[in-house]
Amino acid sequence: MITLKQRGRSGLQFLGSLQQFSSSVLRDQAEADFAAQPEAEALTEEFKTDVRPHVWQQRLERARDVVERSKAYRFNRFYQRWVAEQNFIRAIPAVEARRTEWQAAVAPKQPKDTSRLQLDPNLPIPRWFEGVEWHLEPGGWDGYDLTQPMFMAGIGPYVFALGGYAAVDVNCDIRSQRKNVLSELKRRDFKRIYEAGCGGATTLSVARQLFPNAELVGGDLSPALLRGGHFMSEALGLNITFRQEDAIKVAEADGSVDAVISYAVHHEMPPGVSATMIKEMFRILGPNGEMIISDPPPFRAVNPMQAVILDWDTDNRAEPFFSAAAMASLPQMMRDAGFVDVEEYALDKRGYPWVTRGRKPA
Amino acid sequence: MSRTVARPERPYLGQKELDDVVRMNTELLAELWILRDRVTVLEHLLEQKQVLDRKTLSDFVPEGELAKELERERNALVARVAGAPHATSYDFATLAKQAEIG
C-alpha cells in the first residue's frame, strides 16, 4: 500500500477532524435546539407512523423548517457538504502524486488467475445508474482509475473510518458494523453466499472471516469496483468470485445459494428496482435460505431530525434515491417476494446499522 | 467531456455570499492545519537528525533583531486580518510601508 505525501495526508486528516466535530458537537447542539422547539414533540409523534411518499415529503418539509432554525444544524450541514466535496478535491491530487509508485507497487501483484473476475463489457447499464456522481465523486464509481488507492490510502482511513456521515454515526467503524450485520444471519453452515451490489470486497471479506468454508460470489454493475475487489481478494487469498451483472438478473441457477447479502445498496437504487432485485434473490436462494439486508433506516424508524438529515443526502451528496428508499418498505418487498420470518431492527443508536432479514420457506 | 460535480444552488447558511466566506475560512483552516502538521513533522525530523531538539525550540526566547522582526510581522498580521472589514480605503503611503514587512 502507498502512503500519501504530507500535504495530502494532513489535508484529509483535517477533513476527518472537521467531520467528527460537525457530527458530534454541532450535531448534539442541533438536536438540543430541535428538542427545544414547540413543534418538536408533535413532529416526533407524527414521524412514528408510516405514510405514503407525498405525505412524507410534506412532513419532511415541515420538520426541515423547524430543524433549520438551529445555527448549529446549518453549520453542521455546511461542513458535511464541504467535507463530502473535499474528500475528492483533496484525495485525487494526493493520489495522483503517488500514481507512479502505486502502479509500480500493484503491477507485480496483478492476479495471474483471472477466473474469479468475470466482467461483461456488453452488460446494459441501467439508466438510473448512469451519469450519477455518486457521493460527489466526479464520474461516479467508474470515473477514476485510481479509485482503489484513493479510498484505501486516503478517504477510507482518514475520513470514513471516523464515521459521522449519512446514516453512519460518529466514531462508528464501518467494518465492525458489517461484521455485526452479517452476524445476524442465523445459520453458520452456508455453502454458497451471494452478495448483490458488492462493490469491492469490503463486505465479502468480512463474510470470509465469519464463513471460512463458504463459496463467496459478489455481483455488481461497476467494473472498477469489481476489479478492486478481485485484486484485494486474490492478494489476501479470500477466494471470492466477482461478476459484473445487474442484481435484477444474475447468473445464478434457481436455488443455487443458501444466503444472500445486500449491504448499503437499496438506497442507491429506485424502490421498484429494489423490489425486482429482492424477487431475483428469492429465486436464487434454496429452501431455508436466508437474506440479510443492511441499509440506512426508513424514515418511520427515526426521529424527525435524523429523517431530515437522511433526506438531506438525496440532494446534497449525490444520492438520488436515498429519500425514496427511506420511504419504501423492504420488509413488504420481502414478503411480496415470498420470504417468511421477515423482521427489521436497528443494531445501534440512531437506527444504524438497520437490518432487514427473512427466510425462504422450506 | 469529463464529468463535473457542481456546487448546490441553495446556500447552507442563509445567503450565498456567507457560504462563500465560510468556504474561504474553512479552506484557510485546512491550510493552517497542513502547515502546522508540516512544522511538527519538521521539528520531529530535525530532532531525529540531532540538528535541533524540541525543548530548545520551545524554551527559546527571541531577543534583539529577531524579537523585533517577529513583533513587526505579528502586528502586521493582526492589522491585516482584524482590520480587513474596516479597511475602507487605501493610500500609497500605507501600502509602501508594507514593503518593509516580512
Coordinates of N, CA and C in Angstrom, one line a residue, chain A residues 147-359:
Chain A
T147 N -9.4 4.9 -8.1 CA -10.4 4.8 -7.0 C -9.9 4.0 -5.9
Q148 N -9.3 2.9 -6.2 CA -8.9 1.9 -5.1 C -7.9 2.6 -4.1
P149 N -6.8 3.1 -4.6 CA -5.9 3.7 -3.6 C -6.5 5.0 -3.0
M150 N -7.3 5.7 -3.8 CA -7.9 6.9 -3.3 C -8.7 6.6 -2.0
F151 N -9.4 5.5 -2.0 CA -10.2 5.1 -0.8 C -9.3 4.4 0.2
M152 N -8.5 3.5 -0.2 CA -7.7 2.7 0.7 C -6.6 3.5 1.4
A153 N -6.0 4.4 0.7 CA -4.9 5.1 1.3 C -5.3 6.5 1.8
G154 N -6.5 7.0 1.4 CA -6.8 8.3 1.7 C -8.2 8.5 2.4
I155 N -9.2 8.5 1.6 CA -10.6 8.8 2.2 C -11.0 7.8 3.3
G156 N -10.6 6.5 3.0 CA -11.0 5.4 3.9 C -10.5 5.6 5.3
P157 N -9.1 5.6 5.4 CA -8.6 5.6 6.8 C -8.7 7.0 7.5
Y158 N -8.6 8.1 6.7 CA -8.6 9.4 7.3 C -9.9 10.1 7.5
V159 N -10.9 9.7 6.7 CA -12.2 10.3 6.8 C -13.3 9.3 7.2
F160 N -13.6 8.4 6.3 CA -14.7 7.4 6.5 C -14.5 6.6 7.8
A161 N -13.3 6.3 8.2 CA -13.1 5.4 9.4 C -13.6 6.1 10.6
L162 N -13.8 7.4 10.6 CA -14.2 8.1 11.8 C -15.7 8.2 11.9
G163 N -16.4 7.8 10.9 CA -17.9 7.9 10.9 C -18.3 9.3 10.8
G164 N -19.7 9.5 11.1 CA -20.2 10.9 11.1 C -20.7 11.4 9.8
Y165 N -21.2 10.5 8.9 CA -21.7 11.0 7.6 C -22.9 10.1 7.3
A166 N -23.8 10.7 6.5 CA -25.0 9.9 6.1 C -25.6 9.3 7.3
A167 N -25.9 8.0 7.2 CA -26.5 7.3 8.3 C -25.5 6.8 9.4
V168 N -24.2 6.8 9.0 CA -23.2 6.3 9.9 C -22.9 7.3 11.0
D169 N -23.1 6.8 12.2 CA -22.9 7.8 13.4 C -21.4 8.0 13.6
V170 N -21.1 9.1 14.2 CA -19.7 9.5 14.5 C -19.0 8.4 15.4
N171 N -17.7 8.2 15.1 CA -16.9 7.3 15.8 C -17.4 5.8 15.6
C172 N -18.2 5.6 14.6 CA -18.6 4.2 14.3 C -17.6 3.6 13.2
D173 N -17.2 2.4 13.4 CA -16.3 1.8 12.5 C -17.2 1.0 11.5
I174 N -17.1 1.4 10.2 CA -18.0 0.7 9.3 C -17.6 -0.7 9.0
R175 N -16.4 -1.1 9.3 CA -16.0 -2.5 9.1 C -16.7 -3.4 10.3
S176 N -16.6 -2.9 11.5 CA -17.2 -3.6 12.6 C -18.7 -3.7 12.4
Q177 N -19.3 -2.6 11.8 CA -20.7 -2.6 11.6 C -21.1 -3.8 10.6
R178 N -20.3 -3.9 9.6 CA -20.5 -5.0 8.6 C -20.5 -6.4 9.3
K179 N -19.5 -6.5 10.2 CA -19.4 -7.8 10.9 C -20.6 -8.0 11.8
N180 N -21.1 -7.0 12.5 CA -22.2 -7.1 13.3 C -23.5 -7.5 12.5
V181 N -23.6 -6.9 11.3 CA -24.8 -7.2 10.5 C -24.7 -8.6 10.0
L182 N -23.6 -9.1 9.5 CA -23.5 -10.4 9.0 C -23.7 -11.5 10.1
S183 N -23.3 -11.1 11.3 CA -23.5 -12.0 12.4 C -25.0 -12.2 12.7
E184 N -25.8 -11.4 12.2 CA -27.3 -11.6 12.4 C -27.9 -12.7 11.5
L185 N -27.1 -13.2 10.5 CA -27.5 -14.4 9.8 C -27.6 -15.5 10.8
K186 N -28.7 -16.3 10.7 CA -29.0 -17.2 11.8 C -28.1 -18.5 11.7
R187 N -27.9 -18.9 10.4 CA -27.1 -20.2 10.3 C -25.6 -19.9 10.1
R188 N -24.9 -20.9 10.4 CA -23.4 -20.8 10.2 C -22.9 -21.8 9.2
D189 N -23.8 -22.6 8.6 CA -23.4 -23.7 7.8 C -23.6 -23.5 6.3
F190 N -23.5 -22.2 5.9 CA -23.8 -21.9 4.5 C -22.7 -22.4 3.6
K191 N -23.1 -23.0 2.5 CA -22.1 -23.5 1.5 C -21.8 -22.5 0.4
R192 N -22.8 -21.6 0.1 CA -22.6 -20.7 -1.0 C -23.4 -19.4 -0.7
I193 N -22.7 -18.3 -0.7 CA -23.2 -17.0 -0.3 C -23.1 -16.0 -1.5
Y194 N -24.1 -15.3 -1.8 CA -24.1 -14.3 -2.9 C -24.3 -12.9 -2.3
E195 N -23.5 -12.0 -2.7 CA -23.7 -10.6 -2.3 C -24.2 -9.8 -3.6
A196 N -25.3 -9.2 -3.5 CA -25.8 -8.3 -4.6 C -25.4 -6.9 -4.4
G197 N -24.7 -6.4 -5.4 CA -24.2 -5.0 -5.3 C -23.0 -4.9 -4.3
C198 N -22.1 -5.8 -4.6 CA -21.0 -6.0 -3.6 C -20.0 -4.8 -3.7
G199 N -19.9 -4.1 -4.8 CA -18.9 -3.1 -5.0 C -17.5 -3.9 -5.0
G200 N -16.7 -3.7 -4.0 CA -15.4 -4.4 -4.0 C -15.6 -5.6 -3.0
A201 N -14.5 -5.8 -2.2 CA -14.5 -6.9 -1.3 C -14.8 -6.6 0.1
T202 N -15.3 -5.4 0.4 CA -15.5 -4.9 1.8 C -16.3 -5.8 2.6
T203 N -17.5 -6.1 2.2 CA -18.4 -6.9 3.0 C -18.1 -8.4 2.8
L204 N -17.7 -8.8 1.6 CA -17.4 -10.2 1.4 C -16.1 -10.6 2.2
S205 N -15.2 -9.7 2.4 CA -14.0 -10.0 3.2 C -14.4 -10.3 4.7
V206 N -15.4 -9.6 5.1 CA -16.0 -9.9 6.5 C -16.7 -11.2 6.5
A207 N -17.4 -11.5 5.4 CA -18.1 -12.7 5.2 C -17.1 -13.9 5.3
R208 N -16.0 -13.7 4.7 CA -14.9 -14.7 4.7 C -14.5 -15.1 6.1
Q209 N -14.4 -14.0 6.9 CA -14.0 -14.3 8.3 C -15.0 -15.1 9.0
L210 N -16.3 -14.8 8.8 CA -17.4 -15.5 9.5 C -17.7 -16.8 8.9
F211 N -17.5 -17.0 7.6 CA -17.9 -18.2 7.0 C -16.7 -18.7 6.2
P212 N -15.7 -19.2 6.9 CA -14.4 -19.5 6.2 C -14.5 -20.6 5.1
N213 N -15.5 -21.4 5.2 CA -15.6 -22.5 4.2 C -16.6 -22.3 3.1
A214 N -17.4 -21.2 3.2 CA -18.4 -21.0 2.2 C -17.8 -20.5 0.9
E215 N -18.5 -20.8 -0.2 CA -18.1 -20.2 -1.5 C -18.8 -18.9 -1.6
L216 N -18.0 -17.8 -1.9 CA -18.5 -16.5 -1.9 C -18.5 -15.9 -3.3
V217 N -19.6 -15.3 -3.7 CA -19.8 -14.7 -5.0 C -20.4 -13.3 -4.8
G218 N -19.8 -12.3 -5.5 CA -20.3 -11.0 -5.5 C -20.6 -10.5 -6.9
G219 N -21.8 -9.8 -7.0 CA -22.1 -9.2 -8.3 C -22.3 -7.7 -8.1
D220 N -21.9 -7.0 -9.2 CA -22.0 -5.5 -9.2 C -22.0 -5.0 -10.6
L221 N -22.5 -3.8 -10.8 CA -22.5 -3.1 -12.1 C -21.2 -2.5 -12.4
S222 N -20.4 -2.1 -11.4 CA -19.2 -1.3 -11.6 C -18.0 -2.2 -11.9
P223 N -17.4 -2.1 -13.1 CA -16.2 -2.9 -13.3 C -15.0 -2.4 -12.4
A224 N -14.9 -1.1 -12.2 CA -13.8 -0.6 -11.4 C -13.8 -1.2 -10.0
L225 N -15.0 -1.2 -9.4 CA -15.1 -1.7 -8.0 C -14.8 -3.2 -8.0
L226 N -15.3 -3.9 -9.0 CA -15.1 -5.4 -9.1 C -13.6 -5.7 -9.2
R227 N -13.0 -4.9 -10.1 CA -11.5 -5.1 -10.3 C -10.8 -4.9 -8.9
G228 N -11.2 -3.9 -8.2 CA -10.5 -3.6 -6.9 C -10.8 -4.7 -5.9
G229 N -12.0 -5.2 -5.9 CA -12.4 -6.3 -5.0 C -11.6 -7.5 -5.4
H230 N -11.5 -7.8 -6.6 CA -10.8 -9.0 -7.1 C -9.3 -8.9 -6.7
F231 N -8.7 -7.8 -7.0 CA -7.3 -7.6 -6.6 C -7.1 -7.8 -5.1
M232 N -7.9 -7.3 -4.3 CA -7.8 -7.4 -2.9 C -8.0 -8.9 -2.5
S233 N -9.0 -9.5 -3.0 CA -9.3 -10.9 -2.7 C -8.2 -11.8 -3.0
E234 N -7.6 -11.6 -4.2 CA -6.5 -12.5 -4.6 C -5.3 -12.3 -3.8
A235 N -5.1 -11.0 -3.5 CA -3.9 -10.7 -2.6 C -4.0 -11.3 -1.3
L236 N -5.2 -11.3 -0.7 CA -5.4 -11.8 0.6 C -5.8 -13.3 0.7
G237 N -5.9 -13.9 -0.5 CA -6.3 -15.3 -0.6 C -7.7 -15.5 -0.1
L238 N -8.6 -14.6 -0.4 CA -10.0 -14.7 0.1 C -10.9 -15.7 -0.7
N239 N -10.4 -15.9 -1.9 CA -11.2 -16.8 -2.8 C -12.6 -16.4 -3.0
I240 N -12.8 -15.2 -3.6 CA -14.1 -14.7 -3.9 C -14.3 -14.6 -5.4
T241 N -15.4 -14.9 -5.9 CA -15.7 -14.7 -7.3 C -16.5 -13.4 -7.5
F242 N -16.0 -12.6 -8.4 CA -16.7 -11.3 -8.7 C -17.2 -11.3 -10.1
R243 N -18.5 -10.9 -10.2 CA -19.1 -11.0 -11.5 C -19.8 -9.7 -11.8
Q244 N -19.6 -9.1 -13.0 CA -20.3 -7.9 -13.4 C -21.7 -8.3 -13.9
E245 N -22.7 -7.9 -13.2 CA -24.1 -8.2 -13.5 C -25.0 -7.3 -12.8
D246 N -26.2 -7.2 -13.4 CA -27.3 -6.4 -12.8 C -28.0 -7.3 -11.7
A247 N -28.2 -6.8 -10.6 CA -28.8 -7.6 -9.5 C -30.2 -8.0 -9.7
I248 N -30.9 -7.5 -10.8 CA -32.2 -7.9 -11.1 C -32.2 -9.1 -12.0
K249 N -31.0 -9.5 -12.5 CA -31.0 -10.7 -13.3 C -29.5 -11.3 -13.2
V250 N -29.3 -12.2 -12.3 CA -28.0 -12.6 -12.1 C -27.8 -14.1 -12.6
A251 N -26.5 -14.4 -12.8 CA -26.2 -15.6 -13.5 C -26.1 -16.8 -12.4
E252 N -27.1 -16.9 -11.6 CA -27.1 -18.0 -10.7 C -28.3 -18.8 -11.0
A253 N -28.2 -20.1 -10.9 CA -29.3 -21.0 -11.1 C -30.4 -20.9 -10.0
D254 N -31.6 -21.3 -10.2 CA -32.6 -21.3 -9.2 C -32.1 -22.1 -8.0
G255 N -32.3 -21.6 -6.8 CA -32.0 -22.3 -5.6 C -30.5 -22.7 -5.4
S256 N -29.6 -21.9 -6.0 CA -28.2 -22.3 -6.0 C -27.4 -21.7 -4.8
V257 N -28.0 -20.8 -4.1 CA -27.2 -20.3 -2.9 C -28.1 -20.4 -1.7
D258 N -27.4 -20.4 -0.5 CA -28.2 -20.5 0.7 C -28.1 -19.3 1.6
A259 N -27.5 -18.3 1.1 CA -27.6 -17.0 1.8 C -27.3 -15.9 0.8
V260 N -28.0 -14.8 1.0 CA -27.8 -13.6 0.2 C -27.6 -12.4 1.1
I261 N -26.6 -11.6 0.8 CA -26.3 -10.4 1.5 C -26.6 -9.2 0.6
S262 N -27.1 -8.1 1.1 CA -27.1 -6.8 0.4 C -26.8 -5.8 1.4
Y263 N -25.7 -5.1 1.2 CA -25.2 -4.1 2.2 C -25.1 -2.7 1.5
A264 N -25.9 -1.8 2.1 CA -25.8 -0.4 1.6 C -26.0 -0.3 0.1
V265 N -27.0 -1.0 -0.4 CA -27.3 -1.0 -1.8 C -28.6 -0.4 -2.2
H266 N -29.7 -0.7 -1.4 CA -31.0 -0.3 -1.7 C -31.2 1.2 -1.8
H267 N -30.5 2.0 -1.0 CA -30.6 3.4 -1.0 C -30.0 4.0 -2.3
E268 N -29.3 3.2 -3.0 CA -28.7 3.6 -4.3 C -29.5 3.2 -5.5
M269 N -30.7 2.7 -5.3 CA -31.5 2.3 -6.5 C -32.9 2.7 -6.2
P270 N -33.7 2.9 -7.3 CA -35.1 3.2 -7.1 C -35.8 2.0 -6.4
P271 N -36.8 2.3 -5.6 CA -37.5 1.2 -4.9 C -38.1 0.1 -5.8
G272 N -38.5 0.5 -7.0 CA -39.0 -0.5 -7.9 C -38.0 -1.5 -8.3
V273 N -36.7 -1.0 -8.4 CA -35.6 -1.9 -8.8 C -35.3 -2.8 -7.5
S274 N -35.4 -2.2 -6.4 CA -35.2 -3.0 -5.1 C -36.1 -4.2 -5.1
A275 N -37.4 -3.9 -5.4 CA -38.4 -5.0 -5.3 C -38.1 -6.1 -6.3
T276 N -37.7 -5.7 -7.5 CA -37.3 -6.7 -8.5 C -36.1 -7.5 -8.1
M277 N -35.1 -6.8 -7.5 CA -33.9 -7.5 -7.1 C -34.2 -8.5 -6.0
I278 N -35.0 -8.1 -5.0 CA -35.4 -9.0 -3.9 C -36.1 -10.3 -4.5
K279 N -36.9 -10.1 -5.5 CA -37.5 -11.3 -6.1 C -36.5 -12.2 -6.7
E280 N -35.5 -11.5 -7.4 CA -34.4 -12.3 -8.0 C -33.6 -13.1 -7.0
M281 N -33.4 -12.4 -5.8 CA -32.6 -13.1 -4.8 C -33.4 -14.3 -4.2
F282 N -34.7 -14.1 -4.1 CA -35.6 -15.2 -3.7 C -35.4 -16.4 -4.6
R283 N -35.4 -16.0 -5.9 CA -35.3 -17.1 -6.9 C -34.0 -17.9 -6.7
I284 N -32.9 -17.2 -6.5 CA -31.6 -18.0 -6.4 C -31.4 -18.7 -5.1
L285 N -32.1 -18.3 -4.1 CA -32.0 -18.9 -2.8 C -32.7 -20.3 -2.8
G286 N -32.0 -21.3 -2.1 CA -32.6 -22.6 -1.9 C -33.5 -22.6 -0.7
P287 N -34.3 -23.7 -0.5 CA -35.2 -23.7 0.7 C -34.4 -23.4 2.0
N288 N -35.1 -22.7 2.8 CA -34.5 -22.2 4.1 C -33.3 -21.3 3.9
G289 N -33.1 -20.8 2.7 CA -32.1 -19.8 2.5 C -32.4 -18.5 3.2
E290 N -31.4 -17.8 3.6 CA -31.6 -16.5 4.3 C -31.1 -15.3 3.5
M291 N -31.9 -14.3 3.6 CA -31.4 -13.0 3.0 C -31.3 -12.0 4.1
I292 N -30.2 -11.3 4.1 CA -30.0 -10.2 5.1 C -29.6 -8.9 4.3
I293 N -30.3 -7.8 4.7 CA -30.1 -6.5 4.1 C -29.7 -5.5 5.2
S294 N -28.7 -4.7 4.9 CA -28.4 -3.6 5.7 C -28.4 -2.3 4.9
D295 N -29.2 -1.4 5.3 CA -29.3 -0.1 4.6 C -29.6 1.0 5.6
P296 N -29.5 2.3 5.2 CA -30.0 3.3 6.1 C -31.4 3.0 6.6
P297 N -31.8 3.5 7.8 CA -33.1 3.2 8.3 C -34.2 3.9 7.5
P298 N -35.4 3.4 7.5 CA -36.6 4.1 6.9 C -36.9 5.3 7.8
F299 N -37.6 6.3 7.2 CA -38.0 7.5 8.0 C -38.8 7.1 9.2
R300 N -39.7 6.1 9.1 CA -40.6 5.8 10.1 C -39.9 5.2 11.4
A301 N -38.6 4.9 11.2 CA -37.8 4.3 12.3 C -36.9 5.3 13.1
V302 N -36.9 6.5 12.6 CA -36.0 7.5 13.2 C -36.8 8.8 13.6
N303 N -36.2 9.6 14.4 CA -36.8 10.9 14.8 C -36.8 11.9 13.7
P304 N -37.6 13.0 13.8 CA -37.7 13.9 12.7 C -36.3 14.5 12.3
M305 N -35.5 14.8 13.3 CA -34.2 15.4 12.9 C -33.3 14.4 12.1
Q306 N -33.3 13.1 12.6 CA -32.5 12.1 11.8 C -33.1 12.0 10.4
A307 N -34.4 12.0 10.3 CA -35.1 11.9 9.0 C -34.7 13.0 8.1
V308 N -34.6 14.2 8.6 CA -34.2 15.4 7.8 C -32.8 15.2 7.4
I309 N -31.9 14.7 8.2 CA -30.5 14.5 7.9 C -30.4 13.5 6.8
L310 N -31.1 12.4 6.9 CA -31.0 11.3 5.9 C -31.6 11.9 4.5
D311 N -32.7 12.6 4.6 CA -33.3 13.2 3.4 C -32.3 14.1 2.7
W312 N -31.5 14.8 3.5 CA -30.6 15.8 3.0 C -29.6 15.2 2.0
D313 N -29.2 13.9 2.2 CA -28.2 13.3 1.4 C -28.7 13.2 -0.1
T314 N -30.0 13.1 -0.3 CA -30.5 13.0 -1.6 C -30.1 14.1 -2.6
D315 N -30.2 15.3 -2.1 CA -29.9 16.5 -2.9 C -28.5 17.0 -2.7
N316 N -27.9 16.6 -1.6 CA -26.6 17.3 -1.2 C -25.4 16.4 -1.3
R317 N -25.6 15.0 -1.4 CA -24.4 14.2 -1.5 C -24.6 13.2 -2.7
A318 N -25.3 13.6 -3.7 CA -25.5 12.8 -4.9 C -26.0 11.4 -4.6
E319 N -27.1 11.3 -3.9 CA -27.7 10.0 -3.6 C -29.2 10.1 -4.0
P320 N -29.4 10.1 -5.3 CA -30.7 10.4 -5.9 C -31.9 9.6 -5.3
F321 N -31.6 8.4 -4.8 CA -32.7 7.5 -4.3 C -32.8 7.4 -2.8
F322 N -32.0 8.1 -2.1 CA -31.9 8.0 -0.7 C -33.2 8.1 0.0
S323 N -33.9 9.2 -0.3 CA -35.2 9.5 0.3 C -36.3 8.5 -0.1
A324 N -36.3 8.2 -1.4 CA -37.3 7.2 -1.9 C -37.1 5.9 -1.2
A325 N -35.9 5.5 -1.0 CA -35.6 4.2 -0.3 C -36.1 4.3 1.2
A326 N -35.9 5.5 1.8 CA -36.3 5.6 3.2 C -37.8 5.7 3.4
M327 N -38.5 5.9 2.3 CA -40.0 5.9 2.3 C -40.5 4.5 2.0
A328 N -39.7 3.7 1.4 CA -40.2 2.4 1.0 C -40.1 1.4 2.1
S329 N -40.7 0.2 1.9 CA -40.7 -0.8 2.9 C -40.0 -2.1 2.4
L330 N -38.8 -2.3 2.8 CA -38.1 -3.5 2.4 C -38.8 -4.8 2.9
P331 N -39.3 -4.8 4.2 CA -40.0 -6.0 4.7 C -41.1 -6.3 3.8
Q332 N -41.9 -5.3 3.4 CA -43.0 -5.6 2.5 C -42.6 -6.2 1.2
M333 N -41.5 -5.7 0.6 CA -41.0 -6.2 -0.6 C -40.5 -7.7 -0.4
M334 N -39.9 -8.0 0.7 CA -39.5 -9.3 1.0 C -40.7 -10.3 1.1
R335 N -41.7 -9.8 1.8 CA -43.0 -10.7 2.0 C -43.6 -10.9 0.6
D336 N -43.7 -9.8 -0.2 CA -44.3 -9.9 -1.5 C -43.5 -10.9 -2.4
A337 N -42.2 -11.0 -2.2 CA -41.4 -11.9 -3.0 C -41.6 -13.4 -2.5
G338 N -42.1 -13.5 -1.3 CA -42.3 -14.9 -0.8 C -41.5 -15.2 0.5
F339 N -40.7 -14.3 1.0 CA -39.9 -14.5 2.2 C -40.9 -14.7 3.4
V340 N -40.4 -15.4 4.4 CA -41.1 -15.5 5.7 C -40.2 -15.2 6.8
D341 N -40.7 -15.1 8.0 CA -40.0 -14.7 9.2 C -39.2 -13.4 9.0
V342 N -39.9 -12.5 8.3 CA -39.3 -11.2 7.9 C -39.3 -10.3 9.1
E343 N -38.2 -9.7 9.4 CA -38.2 -8.7 10.6 C -37.1 -7.6 10.3
E344 N -37.3 -6.5 11.0 CA -36.4 -5.4 10.8 C -36.1 -4.8 12.1
Y345 N -34.9 -4.3 12.3 CA -34.5 -3.7 13.6 C -33.1 -3.0 13.5
A346 N -32.9 -2.1 14.4 CA -31.6 -1.4 14.5 C -30.6 -2.1 15.3
L347 N -29.3 -2.1 14.9 CA -28.3 -2.7 15.8 C -27.6 -1.7 16.7
D348 N -27.8 -0.4 16.4 CA -27.1 0.6 17.2 C -28.0 1.9 17.2
K349 N -27.4 2.9 17.9 CA -28.2 4.2 18.0 C -28.5 4.9 16.7
R350 N -29.5 5.7 16.7 CA -29.9 6.5 15.5 C -30.3 5.6 14.4
G351 N -30.7 4.4 14.7 CA -31.2 3.5 13.7 C -30.3 2.9 12.7
Y352 N -29.0 2.8 13.1 CA -28.0 2.3 12.1 C -26.9 1.5 12.8
P353 N -26.5 0.4 12.3 CA -27.0 -0.3 11.1 C -28.4 -0.8 11.3
W354 N -29.2 -0.6 10.2 CA -30.6 -1.1 10.2 C -30.6 -2.4 9.4
V355 N -31.2 -3.4 10.0 CA -31.2 -4.8 9.4 C -32.6 -5.2 9.0
T356 N -32.7 -5.8 7.9 CA -33.9 -6.4 7.4 C -33.6 -7.8 7.0
R357 N -34.2 -8.8 7.5 CA -33.9 -10.2 7.2 C -35.1 -11.0 7.0
G358 N -34.9 -12.1 6.3 CA -36.0 -13.0 6.1 C -35.5 -14.4 5.6
R359 N -36.4 -15.3 5.5 CA -36.0 -16.7 5.1 C -37.0 -17.2 4.0

